[in-house]
Coordinates of C-alpha atoms and ligand atoms in Angstrom, one line a residue:
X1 CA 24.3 183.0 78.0
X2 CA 27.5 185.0 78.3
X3 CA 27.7 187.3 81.6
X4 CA 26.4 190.8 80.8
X5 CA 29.1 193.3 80.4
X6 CA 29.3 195.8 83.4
X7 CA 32.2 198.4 83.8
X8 CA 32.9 201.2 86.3
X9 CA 35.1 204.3 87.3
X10 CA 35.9 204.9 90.6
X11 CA 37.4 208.3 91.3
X12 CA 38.7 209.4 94.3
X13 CA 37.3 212.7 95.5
X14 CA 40.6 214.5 96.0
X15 CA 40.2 217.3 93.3
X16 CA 38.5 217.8 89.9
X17 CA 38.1 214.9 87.5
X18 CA 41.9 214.4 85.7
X19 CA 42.1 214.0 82.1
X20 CA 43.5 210.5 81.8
X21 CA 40.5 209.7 84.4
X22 CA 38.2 211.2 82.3
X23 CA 39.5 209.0 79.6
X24 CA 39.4 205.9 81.4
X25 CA 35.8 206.6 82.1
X26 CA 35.1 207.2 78.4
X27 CA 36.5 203.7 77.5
X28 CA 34.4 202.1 80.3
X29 CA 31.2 204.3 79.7
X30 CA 32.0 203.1 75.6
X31 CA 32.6 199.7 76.0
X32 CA 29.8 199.0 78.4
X33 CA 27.4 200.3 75.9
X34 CA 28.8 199.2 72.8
X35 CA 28.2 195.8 73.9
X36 CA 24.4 196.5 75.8
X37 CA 26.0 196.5 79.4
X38 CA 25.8 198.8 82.6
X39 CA 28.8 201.7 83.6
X40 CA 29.2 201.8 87.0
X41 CA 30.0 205.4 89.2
X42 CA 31.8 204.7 92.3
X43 CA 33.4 207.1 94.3
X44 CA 36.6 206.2 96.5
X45 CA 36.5 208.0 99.2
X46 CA 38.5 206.5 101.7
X47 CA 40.6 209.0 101.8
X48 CA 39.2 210.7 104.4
X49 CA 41.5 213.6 104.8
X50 CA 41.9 214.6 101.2
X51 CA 38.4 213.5 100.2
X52 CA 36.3 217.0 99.9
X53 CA 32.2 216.8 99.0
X54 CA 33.5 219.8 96.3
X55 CA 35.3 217.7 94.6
X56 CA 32.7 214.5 94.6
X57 CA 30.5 217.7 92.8
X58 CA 33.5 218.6 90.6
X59 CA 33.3 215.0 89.2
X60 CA 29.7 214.6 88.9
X61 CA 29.4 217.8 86.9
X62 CA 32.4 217.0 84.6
X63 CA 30.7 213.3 84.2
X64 CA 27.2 215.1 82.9
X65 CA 29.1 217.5 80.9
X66 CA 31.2 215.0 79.3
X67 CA 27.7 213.1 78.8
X68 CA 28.8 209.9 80.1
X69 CA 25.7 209.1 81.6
X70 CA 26.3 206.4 84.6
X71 CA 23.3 203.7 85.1
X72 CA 24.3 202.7 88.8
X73 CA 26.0 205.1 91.6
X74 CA 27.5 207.1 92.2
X75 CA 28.8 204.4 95.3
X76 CA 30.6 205.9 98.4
X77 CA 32.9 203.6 99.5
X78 CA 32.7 205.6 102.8
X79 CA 28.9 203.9 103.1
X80 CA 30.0 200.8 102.5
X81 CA 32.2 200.6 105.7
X82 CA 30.0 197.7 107.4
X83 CA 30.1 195.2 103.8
X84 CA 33.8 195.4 104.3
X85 CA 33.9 194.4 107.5
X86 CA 31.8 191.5 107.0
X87 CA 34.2 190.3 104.4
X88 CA 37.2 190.9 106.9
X89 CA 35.8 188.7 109.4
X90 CA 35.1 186.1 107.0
X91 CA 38.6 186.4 105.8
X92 CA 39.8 186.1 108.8
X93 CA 37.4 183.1 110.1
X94 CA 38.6 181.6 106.5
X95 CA 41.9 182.2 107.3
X96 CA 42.6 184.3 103.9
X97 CA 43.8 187.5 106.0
X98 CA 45.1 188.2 110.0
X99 CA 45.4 190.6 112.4
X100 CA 48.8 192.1 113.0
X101 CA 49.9 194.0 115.8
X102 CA 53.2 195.5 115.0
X103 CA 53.6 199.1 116.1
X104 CA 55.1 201.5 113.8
X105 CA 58.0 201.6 115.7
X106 CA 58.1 197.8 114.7
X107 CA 57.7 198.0 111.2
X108 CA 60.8 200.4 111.2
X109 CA 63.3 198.4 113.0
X110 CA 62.3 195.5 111.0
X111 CA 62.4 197.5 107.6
X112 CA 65.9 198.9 109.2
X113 CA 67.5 195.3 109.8
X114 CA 66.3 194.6 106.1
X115 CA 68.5 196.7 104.9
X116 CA 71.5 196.4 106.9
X117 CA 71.3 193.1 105.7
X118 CA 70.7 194.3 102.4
X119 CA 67.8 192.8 101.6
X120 CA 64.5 194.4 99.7
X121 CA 62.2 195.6 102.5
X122 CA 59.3 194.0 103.3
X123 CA 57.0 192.3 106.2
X124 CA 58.0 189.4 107.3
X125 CA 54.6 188.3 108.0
X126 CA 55.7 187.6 112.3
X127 CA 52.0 187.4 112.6
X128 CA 50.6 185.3 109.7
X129 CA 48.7 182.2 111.3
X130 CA 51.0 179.0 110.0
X131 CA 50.1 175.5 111.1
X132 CA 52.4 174.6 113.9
X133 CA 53.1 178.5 114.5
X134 CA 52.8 179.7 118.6
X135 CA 52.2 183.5 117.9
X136 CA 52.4 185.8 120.7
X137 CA 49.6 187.1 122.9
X138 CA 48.4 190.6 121.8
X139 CA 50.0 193.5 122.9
X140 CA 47.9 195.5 125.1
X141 CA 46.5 198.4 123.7
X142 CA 47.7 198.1 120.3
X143 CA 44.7 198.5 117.4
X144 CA 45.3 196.2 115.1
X145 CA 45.6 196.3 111.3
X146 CA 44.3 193.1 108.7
X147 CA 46.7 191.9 106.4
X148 CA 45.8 189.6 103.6
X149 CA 47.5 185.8 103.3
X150 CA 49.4 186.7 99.8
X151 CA 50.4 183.4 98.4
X152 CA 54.0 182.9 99.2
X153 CA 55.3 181.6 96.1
X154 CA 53.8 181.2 92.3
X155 CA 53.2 183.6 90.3
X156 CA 49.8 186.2 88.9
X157 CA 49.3 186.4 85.5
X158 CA 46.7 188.0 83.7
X159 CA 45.9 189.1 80.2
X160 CA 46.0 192.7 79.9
X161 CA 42.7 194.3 77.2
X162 CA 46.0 196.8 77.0
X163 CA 49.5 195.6 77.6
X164 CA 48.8 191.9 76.7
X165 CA 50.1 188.7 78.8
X166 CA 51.8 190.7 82.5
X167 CA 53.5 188.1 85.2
X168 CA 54.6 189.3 88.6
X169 CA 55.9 187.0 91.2
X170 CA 54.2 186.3 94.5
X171 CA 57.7 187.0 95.9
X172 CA 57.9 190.9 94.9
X173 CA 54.7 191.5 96.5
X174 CA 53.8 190.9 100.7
X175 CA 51.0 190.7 103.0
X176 CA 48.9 193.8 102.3
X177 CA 47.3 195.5 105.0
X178 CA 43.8 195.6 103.9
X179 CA 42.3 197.4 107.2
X180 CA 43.1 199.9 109.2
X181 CA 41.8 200.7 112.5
X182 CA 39.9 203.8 113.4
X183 CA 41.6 206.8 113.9
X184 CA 42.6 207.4 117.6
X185 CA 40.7 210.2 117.9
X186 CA 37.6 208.8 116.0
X187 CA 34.4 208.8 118.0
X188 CA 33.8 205.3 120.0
X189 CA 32.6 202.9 118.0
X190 CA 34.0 203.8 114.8
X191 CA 34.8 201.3 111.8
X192 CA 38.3 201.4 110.3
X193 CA 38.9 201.7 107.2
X194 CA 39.9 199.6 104.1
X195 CA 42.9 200.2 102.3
X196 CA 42.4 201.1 98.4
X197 CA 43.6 197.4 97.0
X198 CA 40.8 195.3 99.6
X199 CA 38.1 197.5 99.2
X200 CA 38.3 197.8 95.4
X201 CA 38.1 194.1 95.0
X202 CA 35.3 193.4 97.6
X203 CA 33.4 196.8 95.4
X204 CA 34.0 195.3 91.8
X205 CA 32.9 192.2 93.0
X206 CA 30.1 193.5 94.8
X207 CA 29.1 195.5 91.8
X208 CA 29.4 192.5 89.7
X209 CA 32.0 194.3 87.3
X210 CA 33.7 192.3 84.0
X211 CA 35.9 194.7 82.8
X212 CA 38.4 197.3 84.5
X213 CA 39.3 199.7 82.2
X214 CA 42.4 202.5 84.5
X215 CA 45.8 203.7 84.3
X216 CA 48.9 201.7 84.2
X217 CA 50.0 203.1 87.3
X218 CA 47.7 200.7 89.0
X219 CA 49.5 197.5 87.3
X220 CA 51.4 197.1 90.7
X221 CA 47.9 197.0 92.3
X222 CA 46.7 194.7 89.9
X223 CA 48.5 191.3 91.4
X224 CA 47.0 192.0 94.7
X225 CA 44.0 192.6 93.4
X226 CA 43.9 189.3 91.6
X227 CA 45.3 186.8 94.1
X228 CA 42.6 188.8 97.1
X229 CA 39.4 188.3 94.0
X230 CA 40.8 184.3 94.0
X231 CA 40.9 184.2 98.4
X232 CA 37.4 185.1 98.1
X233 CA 36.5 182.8 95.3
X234 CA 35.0 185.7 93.3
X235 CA 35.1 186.1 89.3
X236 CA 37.9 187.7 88.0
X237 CA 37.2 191.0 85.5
X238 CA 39.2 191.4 82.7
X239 CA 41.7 194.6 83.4
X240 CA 43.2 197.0 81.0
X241 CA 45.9 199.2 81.8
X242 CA 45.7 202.6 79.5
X243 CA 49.0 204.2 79.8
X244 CA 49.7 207.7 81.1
X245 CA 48.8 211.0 79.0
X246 CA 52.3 213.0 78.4
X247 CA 52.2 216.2 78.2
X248 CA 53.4 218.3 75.0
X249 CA 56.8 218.3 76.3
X250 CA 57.1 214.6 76.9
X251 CA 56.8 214.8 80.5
X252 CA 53.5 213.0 82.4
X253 CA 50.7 215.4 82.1
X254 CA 50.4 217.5 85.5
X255 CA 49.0 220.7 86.6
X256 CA 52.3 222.6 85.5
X257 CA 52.5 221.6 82.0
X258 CA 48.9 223.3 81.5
X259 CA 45.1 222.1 81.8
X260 CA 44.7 218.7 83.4
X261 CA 40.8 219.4 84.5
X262 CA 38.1 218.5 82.4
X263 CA 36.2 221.8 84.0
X264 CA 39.1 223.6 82.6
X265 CA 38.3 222.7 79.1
X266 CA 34.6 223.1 79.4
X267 CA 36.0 227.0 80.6
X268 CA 38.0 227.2 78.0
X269 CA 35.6 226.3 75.2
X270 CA 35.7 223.3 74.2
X271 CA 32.8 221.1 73.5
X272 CA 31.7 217.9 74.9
X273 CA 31.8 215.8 71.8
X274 CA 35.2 216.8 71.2
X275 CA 36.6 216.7 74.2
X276 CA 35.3 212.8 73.9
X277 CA 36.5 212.7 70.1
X278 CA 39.7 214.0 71.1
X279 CA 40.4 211.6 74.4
X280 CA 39.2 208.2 73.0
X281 CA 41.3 208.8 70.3
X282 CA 44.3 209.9 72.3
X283 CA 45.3 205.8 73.2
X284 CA 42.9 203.9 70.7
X285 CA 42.5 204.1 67.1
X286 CA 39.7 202.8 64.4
X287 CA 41.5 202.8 61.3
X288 CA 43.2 206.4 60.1
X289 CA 39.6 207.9 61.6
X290 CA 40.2 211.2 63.6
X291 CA 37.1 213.0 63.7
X292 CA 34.4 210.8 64.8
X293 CA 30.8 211.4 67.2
X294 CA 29.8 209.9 70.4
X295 CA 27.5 207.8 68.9
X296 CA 30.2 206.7 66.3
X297 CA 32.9 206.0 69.5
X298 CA 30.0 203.5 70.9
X299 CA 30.1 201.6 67.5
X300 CA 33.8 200.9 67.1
X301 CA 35.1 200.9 70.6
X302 CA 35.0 197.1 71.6
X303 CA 38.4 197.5 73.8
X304 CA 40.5 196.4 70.8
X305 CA 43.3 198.9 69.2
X306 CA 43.9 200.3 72.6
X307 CA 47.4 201.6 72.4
X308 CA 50.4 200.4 74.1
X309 CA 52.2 203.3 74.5
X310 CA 51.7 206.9 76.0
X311 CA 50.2 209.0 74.0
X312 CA 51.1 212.8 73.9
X313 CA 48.4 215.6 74.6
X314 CA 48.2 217.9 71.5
X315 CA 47.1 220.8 72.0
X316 CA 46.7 222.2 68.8
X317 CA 44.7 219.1 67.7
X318 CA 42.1 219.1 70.0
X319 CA 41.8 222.9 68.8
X320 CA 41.2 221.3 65.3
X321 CA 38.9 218.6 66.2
X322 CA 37.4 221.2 68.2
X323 CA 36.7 223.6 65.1
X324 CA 35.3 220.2 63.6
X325 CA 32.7 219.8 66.2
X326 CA 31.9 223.7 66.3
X327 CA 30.7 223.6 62.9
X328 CA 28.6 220.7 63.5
X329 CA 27.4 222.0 66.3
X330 CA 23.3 223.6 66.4
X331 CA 23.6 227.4 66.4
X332 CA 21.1 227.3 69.0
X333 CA 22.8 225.2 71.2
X334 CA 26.6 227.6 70.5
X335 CA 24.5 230.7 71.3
X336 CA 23.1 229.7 74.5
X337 CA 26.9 228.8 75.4
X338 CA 27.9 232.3 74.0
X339 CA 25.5 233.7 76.3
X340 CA 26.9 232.2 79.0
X341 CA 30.5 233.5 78.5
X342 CA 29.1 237.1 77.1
X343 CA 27.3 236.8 81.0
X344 CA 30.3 236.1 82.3
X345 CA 32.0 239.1 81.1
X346 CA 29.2 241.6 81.8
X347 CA 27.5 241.5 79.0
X348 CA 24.0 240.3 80.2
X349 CA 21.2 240.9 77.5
X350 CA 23.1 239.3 74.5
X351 CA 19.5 238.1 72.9
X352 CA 19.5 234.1 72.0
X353 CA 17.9 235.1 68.7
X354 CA 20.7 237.6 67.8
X355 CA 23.7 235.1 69.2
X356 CA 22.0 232.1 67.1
X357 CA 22.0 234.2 63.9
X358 CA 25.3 235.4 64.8
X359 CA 26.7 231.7 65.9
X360 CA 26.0 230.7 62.6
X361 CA 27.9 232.9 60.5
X362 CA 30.9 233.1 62.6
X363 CA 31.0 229.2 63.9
X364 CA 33.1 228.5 60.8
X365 CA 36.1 230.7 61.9
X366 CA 36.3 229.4 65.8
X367 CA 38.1 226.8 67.5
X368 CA 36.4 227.5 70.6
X369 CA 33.1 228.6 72.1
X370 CA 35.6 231.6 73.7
X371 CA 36.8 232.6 70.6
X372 CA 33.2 232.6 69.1
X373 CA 31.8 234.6 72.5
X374 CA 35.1 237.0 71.2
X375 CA 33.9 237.6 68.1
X376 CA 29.6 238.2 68.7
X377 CA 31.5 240.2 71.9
X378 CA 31.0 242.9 69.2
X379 CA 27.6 243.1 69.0
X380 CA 27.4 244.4 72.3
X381 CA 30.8 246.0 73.3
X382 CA 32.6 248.7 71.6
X383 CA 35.0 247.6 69.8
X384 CA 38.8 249.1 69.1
X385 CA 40.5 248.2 65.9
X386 CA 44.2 247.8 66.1
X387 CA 46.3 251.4 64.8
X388 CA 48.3 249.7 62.0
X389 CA 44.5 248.2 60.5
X390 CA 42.7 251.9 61.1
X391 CA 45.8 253.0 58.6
X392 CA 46.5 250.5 56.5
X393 CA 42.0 250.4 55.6
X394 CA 40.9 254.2 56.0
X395 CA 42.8 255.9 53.0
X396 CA 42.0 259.3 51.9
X397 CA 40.1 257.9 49.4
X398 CA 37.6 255.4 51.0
X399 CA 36.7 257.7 53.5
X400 CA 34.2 259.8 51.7
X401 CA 32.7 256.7 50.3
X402 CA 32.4 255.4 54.2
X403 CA 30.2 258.6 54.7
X404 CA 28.3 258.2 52.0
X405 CA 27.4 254.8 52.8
X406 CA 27.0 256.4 56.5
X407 CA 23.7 258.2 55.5
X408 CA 22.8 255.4 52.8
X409 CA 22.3 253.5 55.7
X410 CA 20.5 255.9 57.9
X411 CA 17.5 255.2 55.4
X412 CA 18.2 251.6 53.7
X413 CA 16.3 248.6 54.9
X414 CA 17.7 247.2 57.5
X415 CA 18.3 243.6 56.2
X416 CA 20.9 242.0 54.2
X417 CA 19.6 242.7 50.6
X418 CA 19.2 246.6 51.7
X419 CA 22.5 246.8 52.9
X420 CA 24.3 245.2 50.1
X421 CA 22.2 247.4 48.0
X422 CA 23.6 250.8 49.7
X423 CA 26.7 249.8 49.8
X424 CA 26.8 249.2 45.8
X425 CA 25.6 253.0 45.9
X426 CA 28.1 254.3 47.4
X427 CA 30.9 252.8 45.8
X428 CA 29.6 253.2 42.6
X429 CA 29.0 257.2 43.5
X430 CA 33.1 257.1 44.8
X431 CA 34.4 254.7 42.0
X432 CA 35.7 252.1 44.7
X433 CA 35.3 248.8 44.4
X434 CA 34.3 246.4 47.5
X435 CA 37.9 245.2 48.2
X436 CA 38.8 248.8 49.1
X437 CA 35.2 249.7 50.9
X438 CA 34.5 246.1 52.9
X439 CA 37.9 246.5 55.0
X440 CA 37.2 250.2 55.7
X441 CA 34.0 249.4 57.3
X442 CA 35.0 246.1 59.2
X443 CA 37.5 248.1 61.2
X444 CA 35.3 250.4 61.9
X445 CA 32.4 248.3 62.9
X446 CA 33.7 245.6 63.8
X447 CA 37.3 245.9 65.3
X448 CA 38.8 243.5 62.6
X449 CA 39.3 243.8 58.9
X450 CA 38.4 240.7 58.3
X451 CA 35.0 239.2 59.1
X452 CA 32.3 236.7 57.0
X453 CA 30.2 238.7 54.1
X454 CA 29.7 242.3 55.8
X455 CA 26.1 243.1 54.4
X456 CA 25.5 239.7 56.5
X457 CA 27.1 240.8 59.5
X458 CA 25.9 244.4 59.3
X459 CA 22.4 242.9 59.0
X460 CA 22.4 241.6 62.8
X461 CA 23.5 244.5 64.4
X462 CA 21.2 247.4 65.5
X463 CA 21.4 250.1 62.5
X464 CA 22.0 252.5 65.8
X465 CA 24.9 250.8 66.4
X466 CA 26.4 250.7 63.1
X467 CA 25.5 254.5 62.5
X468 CA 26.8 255.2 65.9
X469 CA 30.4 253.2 65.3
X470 CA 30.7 255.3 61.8
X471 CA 29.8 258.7 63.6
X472 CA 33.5 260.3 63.9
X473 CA 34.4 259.9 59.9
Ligands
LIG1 N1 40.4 205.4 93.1 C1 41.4 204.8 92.1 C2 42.0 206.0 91.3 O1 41.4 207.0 91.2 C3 40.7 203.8 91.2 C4 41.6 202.9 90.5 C5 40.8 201.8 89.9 O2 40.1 202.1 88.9 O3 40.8 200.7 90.4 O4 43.1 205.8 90.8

């Protein structure tokens, strides 16, 4: 029996959850189900001074909004202080890492004669344990870091799910620290800390992980990570290395070149499902396929067609597929979003039967749930069409036949059918015909000229309203 699949993501709790993180934990959510497995939340918090608990919630909201439901975690790394520890010492008993005792001051000169001599800089491992090696006595009062026993010479290779066959020479890389000591002014009996490359390993092991699904700016990481799994004699996972998201510019995606938060999107309007459409497409393909479900990304995604190269944030297609994905979407489930925004805005008794109605003519038109919250806006907010539509739609001509309809429907029923039927009256009473009526009354009611069938849209407003926004003809 093969070993079951098992994938993770493993933030770090120094602000909200990034794009291309949110993308990496699509692929690992996707490929752990699509082949029956477990996805992993872990949350690296070693950080200490840039780890917030806002941010921890920032990431666990964005993970349920996204709907990448997790089946272990979320981990704290911070918790797991004492498991790495243990594995320290029995490095250390193994002989796999050491403790070094160079000061900071140290480190510099010996990074300073490196490159007087003109060499790359790097330790010089003055305190790796070597048979026949007489190693000084410990300085007094100098904490100790751990460094790890990198092989010396060979090389790492691995087999990138991305990238393909990668080789990096034991001789670029040196012996990583892989623990700190507590801070100095940590309370007594404190436990240091693991560096980001140890306590990965020791976590994805641990946690019994296969596949490693993260950005290419770990591929530096990676060899570490690979010769400290092999000290420890524990089972490699297959990693892929997604490469960065550029912005529309061409530059990496950052803060300046607009929206790198997943919250942002879900503020902006965006939906879920597209949000997940949108990122597992931006960096893999199936076929020519653009538009595809949640359900259909499970199917397809078996880590194949994962794209080499960066891929550039659109913005203006994640507006389409987002349009795609509104008009799939449940009225219901767009008006109770609506709601939300119209609350956000003041407008508090926006009705869920009104907005569903309302959702569902006006869905077709929106990119975003903003945009439709815009638009049913009207329902409940006066509205103020624009000077150039007011003149260009409310000739001499239609004007009479706008009062006419006015007290038509003071008295017509007050559904679609009724309204359609008063408005034939009164054109047919003024000679008009629709084209010349239907734009008059949009502005007036509605702020816009142009809206979905008006005897639809007149139908789910209060007839007080509509008699009240036709009042000054
Ligand atoms: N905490 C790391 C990050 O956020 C995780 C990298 C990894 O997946 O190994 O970049």
């Amino acid at each position: 029996m093969s070993t079951p699949v098992r994938t993770r993501i493993a933030p770090s709790p120094t602000g909200f959850l990034h794009l291309g993180t949110a993308r990496t934990a699509l692929y690992s959510w996707a490929y752990a189900r699509h082949h029956g497995g477990q996805f992993v939340l872990r949350i690296e918090d070693t950080d200490v001074a840039r780890s917030t608990q806002e941010s921890v919630q920032q990431i666990l909201d964005s993970m349920h909004w996204l709907g990448l439901q997790y089946d272990e975690g979320p981990f704290f790394q911070m918790q797991r202080l004492a498991r790495y520890h243990e594995v320290v010492e029995a490095m250390i008993a193994a002989g796999t890492a050491y403790r070094c005792y160079c000061t900071p001051e140290e480190l510099d000169a010996m990074r300073e004669a490196q490159r007087a001599r003109g060499e790359k800089t790097h330790y010089d491992r003055r305190w790796r344990p070597l048979p026949g090696k007489k190693l000084p006595p410990p300085p007094p009062g100098v904490q100790p870091v751990v460094r790890f026993c990198n092989p010396v010479d060979g090389i790492v290779t691995w087999d990138d799910l991305v990238k393909g066959p990668i080789s990096i020479s034991n001789h670029e890389i040196d012996d990583l620290i892989i623990l700190r000591p507590p801070a100095e002014d940590a309370p007594p009996g404190s436990l240091g800390v693991p560096t980001y490359n140890f306590a990965v390993v020791v976590d994805d092991w641990d946690m019994a992980i296969t596949h490693v699904f993260r950005g290419d700016e770990h591929i530096n990481n990676t060899p570490w990570q690979i010769n400290i799994f092999q000290a420890l004699g524990a089972p490699l996972p297959r990693f892929g290395h997604c490469p960065i998201i550029l912005g529309d510019d061409g530059q990496k995606l950052s803060k300046r070149r607009g929206a790198v938060s997943v919250t942002a999107y879900e503020e902006a309007g965006f939906l879920p499902e597209a949000m997940l459409n949108y990122l597992a497409r931006l960096g893999w393909s199936h076929g020519d396929d653009e538009l595809f479900t949640p359900a259909q990304i499970v199917q397809w995604f078996d880590g194949s067609h994962l794209a080499r190269s960066p891929a550039q944030w659109d913005p203006a297609k994640l507006a389409w597929v987002n349009a795609h994905h509104m008009k799939q979407a449940a009225d219901e489930r767009l008006a109770a979003m609506v709601q939300r925004h119209l609350a956000g805005r003041g407008v508090v008794d926006a009705p869920l039967t009104q907005l569903t109605a309302a959702a569902g003519l006006f869905k077709d038109r929106c990119a975003t749930v903003v945009e439709l919250a815009d638009w049913l806006s009207m329902f409940y907010v006066p509205v103020q069409a624009s000077e150039a539509d007011l003149q260009t739609h409310l000739t001499p001509d239609v004007v009479p036949a706008l009062r006419s309809l006015r007290d038509l429907l003071a008295l017509a029923t007050w559904d679609k059918p009724g309204i359609a039927a008063a408005m034939k009256q009164a054109l047919a009473a003024h000679g008009l015909k629709m084209p010349q009526l239907a734009p008059a009354l949009r502005v007036l009611v509605c702020g816009r000229a142009q809206t979905p069938s008006i005897d639809a849209v007149l139908a789910l407003f209060e007839r007080t309203t509509v008699l009240e926004r036709l009042r000054h003809l």
